[in-house]
Amino acid sequence: MATTEELQTLVLTTLDQNQVIEDSKNIKFDGKPIDQLAFLGALNSLKSKDMVDYSPIELEFWTLTEEGEQVAKDGSHEARVFAAVPSGEQGIPIAELQARLGEAAKIGQGKAFKNKWISKKGANLVRLVDSIVDQTQKDLLEIKNTSTHKDAKLLAELKKRKLTDKYKTTSYKVTKGPAFSLEIKHEATEITYEMLQSGEWKNATFKKYNFDAVGVPPSGGHLHPLMKVRQEFREIFFEMGFSEMPTNCFAESSFWNFDALFQPQQHPARDAHDTFFLKDPANTDRFPRDLMAKIKVTHENGGDTGSIGYNYKWKEEDAGKLILRTHTTAVSSYMLYQLAEKTKREGVFNPAKYFSIDRVFRNESVDATHLAEFHQIEGVIADKNLTLGDLIGFMDVFFKKMGMDKIRFKPTYNPYTEPSMEIFSYHEGLKQWVEIGNSGMFRPEMLLPLGLPPDVRVIAWGLGLERPTMVKYGISNIRDLLGHKVNIAMIKDYPVCRLDKKMGKELVGLSE
Ligand SMILES: N[C@@H](Cc1ccccc1)C(=O)O
């Protein structure tokens, strides 16, 4: 095969002699036709130097398939069938025709019947006409000779019958360009130190800038992996009819984070070892006074909830301490209070389904599996007559949507739920059950002070967002998810899409 340089020389000398190359298809190198793709490469490089101009010639042509060639030579199957049937009353037994023509007999018979060339007479085939015109053979011969046919429909039909094939070729018409010359000058792409020193730059020809070249697309505007996986979970919730809770404020009062959740004020989780307390401002009294009064008595002696409470002196100043929320359940308690208020205003209770996926904070030492700030996925359903069975059933559907079909529950304790259940999923890789979340039915000591009707039950659950994200991105150290550790390469090709089945199976561990 000719090299690019050889092809370039060929183009230039031909143009020098003939002014134009009408069709590169007719150009030969070493007596052989040239490869048009290689030719295009040579043309482009000459064109970039303005030495030539060219335009493509696109040609569509038809050829016969192997079977088409056969038919063009021996006639169509139907014509061969006709030829095999002798004239006269007698005809030919079908079995004999088959033996003589083989496969062609079967295919040709139907067409010959349709064309009314032959018919059946008992077990024999007889001629209906004296002579026939084998149009298919004629058509194929025409295609063979001219590479096309005026009847486009016929061409399509013959292609369907696998007798013809369509091909496309591209060749080029080439003319001289403004900088035509027989000699190809070397073009420098940059001025070098050596060129300056030797003075060579004075005579050098420089390659022109290509201002039409497409630049490298800037890579920016990618979501952090956590935000991408969050988007997938959000879609599951929306699909199931949930609305999103407003969780955009990280600072929260102990009141909504703990007290409203029937978490006693001396609970160890409220310690500075577990919770980040705000310094300035350190306190708030911006929570509803009448609700506060009810929560106070419920903690102290159960109030009118039927409980005996925790039997201690509840202090407003503890409830007023500002913290970074330790769980998004702080927002759930606030939302349920809003729901209760709305129910009172409107006089009717409407069931509600809420979710949130947002950041929470715990005063923990950071290691490979723990961060001091992480994200929780939280779901809450409020309706009349809900039972633990509903919670279990709902969990099954919810986790199935995430690709996890083996789910188990284990009783546990939360101050605000009873019964409470840890959620476990079977990990195929580890071959064991791993904890993925926590759940339960909110206690009457939490719901009644909020003002929800006594027959309203609330089921809720929470799980971590970091773990599924780590599994999905193959990250083994949770610290690699911290903002400054995430690089563009890691996230750029990662589409926002539904959680796949594999990941669901791998999803392990609540980030706690
Ligand atoms: N708030 C709990 C999760 C949870 C939510 C709702 C009900 C029960 C449990 C946690 O921090 O892990």
XYZ file of C-alpha atoms and ligand atoms in Angstrom:
524
model
C 0.000 0.000 0.000
C 1.129 3.490 -0.786
C 2.389 5.666 2.056
C 0.855 9.088 2.754
C 3.888 10.782 1.198
C 3.619 8.636 -1.924
C -0.078 9.433 -2.227
C 0.593 13.144 -1.748
C 3.206 13.093 -4.507
C 0.775 11.175 -6.707
C -1.924 13.797 -6.154
C 0.407 16.704 -6.842
C 1.947 15.243 -10.016
C -1.448 14.233 -11.396
C -2.828 17.706 -10.706
C 0.256 19.253 -12.292
C -0.381 17.283 -15.476
C -4.200 17.299 -15.655
C -5.240 20.328 -13.531
C -7.949 18.195 -11.900
C -8.618 14.697 -10.614
C -12.234 14.120 -11.619
C -12.657 11.031 -9.498
C -10.027 9.520 -7.230
C -11.584 6.119 -7.920
C -9.742 6.116 -11.237
C -6.355 6.892 -9.730
C -3.936 4.005 -9.605
C -0.757 3.483 -7.655
C 1.593 0.793 -8.897
C -1.153 -0.239 -11.312
C -3.562 -0.916 -8.456
C -6.567 1.101 -7.270
C -5.853 3.145 -4.136
C -7.458 2.916 -0.733
C -9.824 5.874 -0.551
C -9.471 6.304 3.205
C -5.680 6.564 2.978
C -6.177 8.915 0.032
C -8.420 11.158 2.173
C -5.680 11.325 4.794
C -3.216 12.511 2.150
C -5.751 15.034 0.803
C -6.470 16.489 4.248
C -2.844 17.088 4.957
C -2.390 18.836 1.574
C -5.574 20.833 2.105
C -4.378 22.068 5.480
C -1.515 23.674 3.548
C -3.963 25.085 0.954
C -2.184 23.038 -1.733
C -5.360 21.301 -2.897
C -9.127 21.467 -2.621
C -11.467 18.527 -2.789
C -15.092 17.493 -2.633
C -16.424 14.020 -1.916
C -18.251 11.941 -4.520
C -20.650 9.597 -2.854
C -21.835 6.665 -4.865
C -24.368 4.023 -4.137
C -24.153 0.816 -6.109
C -25.711 -2.603 -6.153
C -24.136 -6.011 -6.509
C -25.518 -9.514 -6.665
C -25.203 -11.869 -3.751
C -23.925 -15.374 -4.349
C -27.504 -16.555 -4.750
C -28.216 -13.560 -7.014
C -25.274 -14.523 -9.241
C -26.651 -18.061 -9.424
C -30.086 -16.801 -10.478
C -28.562 -14.440 -13.050
C -26.724 -17.413 -14.537
C -29.261 -20.270 -14.338
C -32.534 -18.354 -14.112
C -34.895 -17.822 -11.201
C -36.149 -20.751 -9.156
C -39.623 -20.326 -10.644
C -38.242 -20.271 -14.198
C -36.228 -23.400 -13.497
C -39.371 -25.062 -12.182
C -41.214 -24.009 -15.347
C -38.422 -25.328 -17.529
C -38.503 -28.647 -15.705
C -42.230 -29.112 -16.336
C -42.651 -30.566 -19.841
C -45.383 -29.194 -22.145
C -48.409 -31.396 -22.683
C -51.185 -32.953 -20.565
C -48.862 -35.355 -18.805
C -46.666 -32.941 -16.867
C -44.237 -34.171 -14.192
C -44.811 -35.840 -10.804
C -44.107 -33.390 -7.947
C -41.770 -35.859 -6.290
C -39.667 -36.108 -9.439
C -39.402 -32.321 -9.769
C -38.176 -32.180 -6.228
C -35.618 -34.865 -6.851
C -34.379 -33.022 -9.914
C -34.227 -29.436 -8.624
C -33.820 -29.947 -4.882
C -34.263 -26.800 -2.786
C -35.098 -24.668 -5.866
C -38.220 -26.774 -6.495
C -39.725 -25.815 -3.166
C -39.008 -22.086 -3.465
C -39.823 -21.872 -7.188
C -43.126 -23.782 -7.137
C -45.032 -21.190 -5.103
C -43.933 -18.349 -7.350
C -44.653 -20.331 -10.514
C -48.173 -21.034 -9.192
C -48.632 -17.347 -8.365
C -47.463 -16.296 -11.812
C -50.000 -18.767 -13.266
C -47.207 -20.564 -15.154
C -48.041 -24.023 -13.832
C -50.804 -25.774 -11.909
C -51.423 -29.046 -10.165
C -53.079 -31.940 -11.921
C -53.466 -34.805 -9.458
C -49.985 -35.642 -8.192
C -48.445 -33.971 -11.250
C -47.508 -30.457 -12.275
C -48.502 -29.191 -15.723
C -47.745 -26.054 -17.737
C -50.454 -23.389 -18.098
C -48.582 -21.273 -20.673
C -46.306 -22.075 -23.581
C -43.479 -19.754 -22.695
C -42.467 -17.381 -19.942
C -40.240 -14.356 -19.483
C -37.863 -14.700 -16.525
C -38.066 -11.086 -15.375
C -36.061 -11.695 -12.191
C -33.141 -13.045 -14.179
C -33.363 -10.074 -16.578
C -33.459 -7.625 -13.675
C -30.498 -9.242 -11.976
C -28.498 -9.222 -15.195
C -29.235 -5.519 -15.558
C -28.053 -4.874 -12.011
C -24.959 -6.939 -12.627
C -24.098 -4.878 -15.701
C -25.047 -1.396 -14.520
C -24.669 -1.701 -10.731
C -28.164 -0.279 -10.315
C -31.771 -0.421 -11.583
C -34.236 2.351 -12.309
C -36.934 0.672 -10.195
C -35.988 1.481 -6.580
C -38.827 -0.649 -5.231
C -37.565 -3.637 -7.143
C -34.051 -3.098 -5.770
C -35.429 -3.120 -2.233
C -37.441 -6.245 -2.925
C -34.496 -8.103 -4.409
C -32.434 -7.119 -1.386
C -35.146 -8.533 0.861
C -34.983 -11.744 -1.168
C -31.225 -11.716 -0.460
C -30.406 -11.589 -4.168
C -28.763 -8.154 -4.127
C -26.702 -6.020 -1.767
C -26.213 -2.305 -1.556
C -22.807 -0.653 -1.174
C -21.666 2.892 -0.773
C -18.374 4.311 -1.896
C -16.835 7.683 -1.345
C -14.187 8.995 -3.657
C -12.953 12.530 -4.268
C -12.767 15.199 -6.902
C -9.506 17.086 -6.391
C -8.449 20.485 -7.715
C -5.414 22.707 -7.155
C -5.463 24.909 -4.074
C -4.163 28.533 -3.835
C -0.806 27.332 -2.516
C -0.415 24.535 -5.050
C 3.149 23.458 -5.622
C 4.893 20.239 -6.519
C 7.065 20.465 -3.480
C 5.683 19.755 0.001
C 7.251 22.136 2.464
C 7.906 21.037 5.982
C 5.771 23.080 8.344
C 7.023 23.871 11.805
C 4.452 23.852 14.581
C 6.403 26.036 16.979
C 9.436 28.252 17.223
C 12.173 26.466 19.108
C 15.262 27.663 20.896
C 17.399 25.975 18.244
C 15.547 27.703 15.410
C 16.182 31.067 17.047
C 19.834 30.326 17.577
C 20.501 29.106 14.077
C 18.339 31.773 12.441
C 16.418 28.970 10.749
C 13.151 30.569 11.885
C 13.556 33.258 9.213
C 12.983 30.805 6.360
C 10.749 28.348 8.173
C 7.119 27.825 7.121
C 4.794 27.637 10.072
C 1.727 25.556 10.351
C -1.408 27.683 10.388
C -3.484 27.901 13.521
C -6.701 25.957 13.294
C -9.172 28.212 14.974
C -11.984 25.776 14.244
C -10.439 23.006 16.329
C -12.677 21.945 19.170
C -11.078 22.530 22.539
C -10.894 20.048 25.383
C -14.220 20.298 27.238
C -13.671 21.761 30.685
C -14.593 19.296 33.379
C -16.650 20.979 36.009
C -20.091 20.978 37.521
C -20.094 17.433 38.862
C -22.041 16.363 41.898
C -20.266 14.901 44.889
C -20.786 11.109 45.079
C -22.902 11.471 48.197
C -25.192 13.853 46.386
C -25.526 11.501 43.449
C -26.470 8.528 45.591
C -28.767 10.811 47.584
C -30.532 11.656 44.341
C -31.170 7.976 43.715
C -32.710 7.501 47.154
C -34.794 10.642 46.689
C -36.250 9.137 43.536
C -37.303 6.005 45.414
C -39.059 8.124 48.039
C -40.801 10.332 45.485
C -41.889 7.232 43.578
C -43.521 5.977 46.799
C -45.430 9.195 47.396
C -43.218 10.815 50.047
C -42.614 14.520 50.398
C -39.263 15.924 51.417
C -38.749 17.502 54.850
C -36.959 20.849 55.092
C -33.655 19.792 56.664
C -31.435 22.615 55.488
C -30.660 23.999 58.951
C -27.890 22.096 60.755
C -28.217 23.965 64.053
C -31.090 22.689 66.154
C -32.385 23.116 69.650
C -32.006 20.230 72.082
C -35.755 20.616 72.379
C -36.537 19.227 68.900
C -33.500 16.965 68.759
C -34.037 15.278 72.160
C -36.886 16.527 74.375
C -39.645 16.329 71.786
C -38.434 12.771 71.148
C -38.943 11.775 74.806
C -35.214 11.517 75.328
C -34.501 12.310 78.993
C -32.222 15.250 79.737
C -29.675 13.094 81.548
C -29.409 10.689 78.586
C -25.722 10.098 77.722
C -26.299 11.071 74.077
C -26.891 14.643 75.299
C -23.371 14.788 76.664
C -20.666 16.992 75.122
C -18.783 13.773 74.354
C -21.475 12.785 71.897
C -22.983 16.057 70.775
C -21.548 19.325 69.447
C -22.931 22.278 71.441
C -23.012 25.742 69.899
C -21.133 28.545 71.668
C -22.575 31.690 70.182
C -25.492 31.809 70.409
C -25.594 28.938 72.852
C -29.308 28.993 73.624
C -32.739 29.493 72.104
C -36.226 29.796 73.525
C -37.830 29.685 70.112
C -40.034 26.635 70.567
C -43.780 26.561 71.246
C -44.528 27.337 74.922
C -47.646 25.172 75.242
C -45.881 22.210 73.640
C -42.961 22.754 75.985
C -45.274 22.586 78.990
C -46.736 19.296 77.791
C -43.321 17.796 77.092
C -42.131 18.855 80.528
C -44.915 16.966 82.345
C -44.587 13.962 80.065
C -40.890 13.680 80.939
C -41.538 14.288 84.629
C -44.565 12.046 85.270
C -46.089 10.966 81.962
C -48.763 13.706 82.000
C -51.943 12.368 80.428
C -50.194 9.939 78.109
C -50.777 6.949 80.415
C -47.018 6.733 81.075
C -45.242 7.400 84.384
C -42.503 9.396 82.660
C -38.872 9.424 83.782
C -39.491 10.889 87.242
C -36.979 13.765 87.176
C -37.083 17.565 87.154
C -37.228 18.724 83.515
C -35.336 21.979 82.864
C -36.093 24.448 80.101
C -32.474 25.575 79.968
C -31.368 22.121 78.864
C -34.004 22.074 76.127
C -32.842 25.517 74.972
C -29.245 24.438 74.358
C -28.337 24.852 70.708
C -26.560 21.931 69.096
C -25.599 20.593 65.703
C -28.399 18.084 65.162
C -27.376 14.518 65.980
C -30.046 12.961 63.793
C -32.607 14.091 61.223
C -35.324 12.698 63.518
C -35.113 16.205 65.048
C -36.797 17.474 61.902
C -39.285 14.581 61.913
C -40.487 15.590 65.384
C -40.901 19.185 64.219
C -42.784 18.049 61.093
C -45.124 15.838 63.125
C -45.892 18.839 65.352
C -46.741 20.830 62.185
C -48.959 17.963 61.055
C -50.768 17.950 64.431
C -51.303 21.724 64.274
C -52.660 21.465 60.740
C -54.991 18.651 61.818
C -56.345 20.856 64.638
C -56.814 23.831 62.298
C -58.576 21.854 59.582
C -60.458 19.442 61.824
C -59.372 16.464 59.702
C -56.345 14.255 59.865
C -54.645 13.498 56.562
C -52.066 10.705 56.479
C -48.540 11.886 55.732
C -45.316 10.398 54.360
C -42.117 12.369 54.853
C -38.485 11.744 54.077
C -35.186 13.550 54.284
C -31.576 12.837 53.366
C -29.252 15.270 55.018
C -26.276 15.875 57.244
C -26.038 15.119 60.968
C -23.208 15.612 63.473
C -21.772 13.523 66.277
C -18.830 14.353 68.485
C -16.878 11.242 67.532
C -13.265 10.580 66.718
C -12.856 10.087 63.010
C -11.563 6.756 61.706
C -11.870 4.643 58.551
C -15.535 3.929 59.183
C -16.645 6.935 61.251
C -16.981 10.614 60.523
C -18.033 13.393 62.877
C -20.501 14.496 60.248
C -22.414 12.162 58.006
C -25.764 11.838 56.267
C -28.938 10.103 57.314
C -31.754 8.817 55.200
C -34.936 9.231 57.215
C -38.496 8.109 56.506
C -41.699 8.751 58.481
C -45.269 7.594 57.853
C -48.218 8.840 59.927
C -51.604 7.187 59.577
C -54.408 5.672 61.620
C -54.219 1.988 62.527
C -50.608 1.483 61.490
C -48.991 -1.543 63.107
C -45.540 -3.080 63.376
C -46.625 -5.303 60.476
C -46.972 -2.191 58.318
C -43.471 -1.103 59.254
C -42.030 -4.513 58.385
C -44.034 -4.690 55.156
C -43.026 -1.197 54.175
C -39.357 -1.901 54.880
C -39.534 -4.932 52.615
C -40.861 -2.878 49.703
C -38.509 0.030 50.343
C -35.363 -2.081 50.508
C -36.430 -4.216 47.564
C -36.466 -1.047 45.503
C -32.840 -0.627 46.502
C -32.084 -4.162 45.376
C -32.013 -5.758 48.834
C -34.438 -8.632 49.126
C -33.148 -10.382 52.237
C -34.174 -8.213 55.192
C -34.388 -9.155 58.869
C -35.255 -7.288 62.036
C -33.952 -7.438 65.578
C -35.569 -5.797 68.599
C -33.657 -2.843 70.001
C -34.158 0.203 72.194
C -34.672 3.870 71.259
C -36.073 6.412 73.719
C -38.634 7.546 71.154
C -39.805 4.273 69.585
C -41.495 1.181 70.968
C -41.250 -1.389 69.574
C -37.905 -0.608 67.963
C -36.125 -2.695 65.373
C -32.656 -2.755 63.963
C -32.729 -3.585 60.270
C -30.343 -6.195 58.902
C -29.583 -7.159 55.333
C -27.847 -10.315 54.179
C -24.460 -9.504 52.731
C -23.688 -11.968 49.931
C -19.958 -11.195 49.964
C -19.461 -11.426 53.716
C -22.033 -14.250 53.968
C -23.545 -12.698 57.036
C -26.318 -10.410 58.219
C -25.195 -6.798 58.629
C -26.968 -3.897 60.249
C -28.189 -1.288 57.785
C -30.599 0.821 59.824
C -32.808 1.477 62.788
C -36.571 1.847 62.960
C -39.651 1.722 65.133
C -43.081 3.060 66.057
C -42.966 6.435 67.763
C -44.077 6.209 71.397
C -47.316 7.778 72.646
C -45.127 9.808 75.058
C -43.721 11.485 71.951
C -46.849 11.706 69.757
C -49.548 12.730 72.265
C -47.786 15.905 73.523
C -47.255 16.933 69.880
C -51.062 16.941 69.639
C -51.643 14.166 67.113
C -55.034 12.392 67.396
C -54.683 9.397 69.792
C -55.467 6.833 67.068
C -52.683 8.078 64.785
C -49.631 5.827 64.659
C -46.271 6.800 63.241
C -43.700 4.399 61.862
C -40.208 5.635 61.100
C -36.724 4.498 60.176
C -33.268 5.850 59.512
C -30.131 4.668 57.736
C -26.797 6.055 56.683
C -25.992 7.428 53.225
C -22.211 7.027 53.393
C -22.130 3.249 53.388
C -24.105 2.667 50.187
C -22.048 5.417 48.540
C -18.784 3.768 49.602
C -19.976 0.447 48.232
C -21.002 2.028 44.955
C -17.738 3.897 44.435
C -15.554 1.127 45.824
C -14.262 3.367 48.618
C -12.975 1.566 51.682
C -12.062 4.579 53.798
C -14.996 6.813 54.677
C -12.628 9.776 54.949
C -12.173 9.630 51.176
C -15.697 10.981 50.954
C -14.701 14.215 52.659
C -15.048 17.180 50.313
C -11.394 17.903 49.619
C -10.581 14.226 49.041
C -13.065 13.816 46.230
C -11.480 14.494 42.867
C -13.158 15.146 39.564
C -11.829 11.951 37.956
C -13.579 9.904 40.616
C -16.989 11.431 40.048
C -17.164 12.705 36.528
C -18.263 9.568 34.717
C -20.640 8.537 37.415
C -24.214 8.907 36.217
C -27.149 9.643 38.479
C -29.138 6.471 38.124
C -31.158 3.943 40.046
C -29.336 1.885 42.625
C -28.369 -1.308 40.955
C -29.081 -4.714 42.299
C -25.463 -5.490 43.016
C -25.041 -2.435 45.160
C -28.202 -3.202 47.082
C -26.744 -6.534 48.035
C -23.563 -4.899 49.206
C -25.228 -2.147 51.177
C -24.015 -2.584 54.724
C -23.816 -0.823 58.025
C -25.540 2.233 59.406
C -23.025 5.023 59.759
C -23.290 5.598 63.443
N -32.697 8.486 64.624
C -32.245 7.141 64.577
C -32.871 6.345 63.468
C -34.333 6.178 63.680
C -35.213 6.988 63.038
C -36.582 6.849 63.228
C -37.043 5.853 64.061
C -36.181 5.025 64.690
C -34.842 5.204 64.526
C -30.714 7.155 64.457
O -30.063 8.054 64.692
O -30.088 6.279 64.103
